[in-house]
Amino acid sequence: MRLNLLKSRWVVDAVDSTALSRVVVSCSTGCVFLRVLVTGGAGFIGSHPVRALVSRGFRVRVLDDLSRGSLNSLKPVLDVVEFVRGDVRDSFAVSSSVRGVDVVVHLAALTDAFESIVDPLLYESVNVRGTVNVCAASKNVSVLVFASSAAVYGEPERLPVGEDHPLNPVNPMVLVRLQVRPMLKPTLG
């Protein structure tokens, strides 16, 4: 996990599943983040931080188009989260969902490597344009968590794989994840 302090904002590039919980734990002692938006929060991965945040007392809003996710994954907390059905490619849906939150956890993404080879333009549209929309709408939030993928490192040259490991993308899905990394600083800075 890498934290960059940008004009009193944190941008967290989370490449492992425990990064968000570390942010929540570290912030819960010295920061007060009450309202959190989780994009892709009805997905398999996204539903886990949603439940963890709710259990720690955060007010959670979920933005998901349900194309890959399901409300069933949020069933334990559906009565306490605010659910917004929308697509991250829709800048109005994103900006409306970001309004009034302190933290944005951006997990909405397409992740199927084979499908990214068959339809790379769809992956570029969702994963790049969607992330640009989330970054642009998040310019006034305290923290933006962007979840990348360890797949950006390809076949590891050494273990454990650290963030200084050479990047070696092996499919369009991973190439798209790498495209958005440089966009985070200028968009938020």
Short mmCIF file of C-alpha atoms in Angstrom, two decimals, residues 9 39 42-43 57 78 81 119 148 164 168-169 172 175 177 179 181:
data_model
loop_
_atom_site.label_atom_id
_atom_site.label_comp_id
_atom_site.label_asym_id
_atom_site.label_seq_id
_atom_site.Cartn_x
_atom_site.Cartn_y
_atom_site.Cartn_z
CA ARG A 9 -5.64 14.47 0.73
CA THR A 39 -18.01 2.09 -6.16
CA ALA A 42 -22.21 -4.92 -4.66
CA GLY A 43 -19.48 -7.00 -6.28
CA GLY A 57 -19.89 2.66 12.24
CA LEU A 78 -28.69 -3.56 2.77
CA VAL A 81 -26.39 1.30 3.32
CA ASP A 119 -13.46 -6.73 -25.82
CA SER A 148 -5.31 -1.85 -8.53
CA ASP A 164 9.15 -1.73 -6.52
CA ASN A 168 4.90 -6.59 -16.65
CA PRO A 169 1.26 -6.47 -17.79
CA PRO A 172 -5.52 -5.70 -21.76
CA LEU A 175 -2.77 -2.59 -19.23
CA ARG A 177 -5.23 -0.73 -14.73
CA GLN A 179 -3.19 3.50 -17.58
CA ARG A 181 -2.23 5.13 -12.18
#
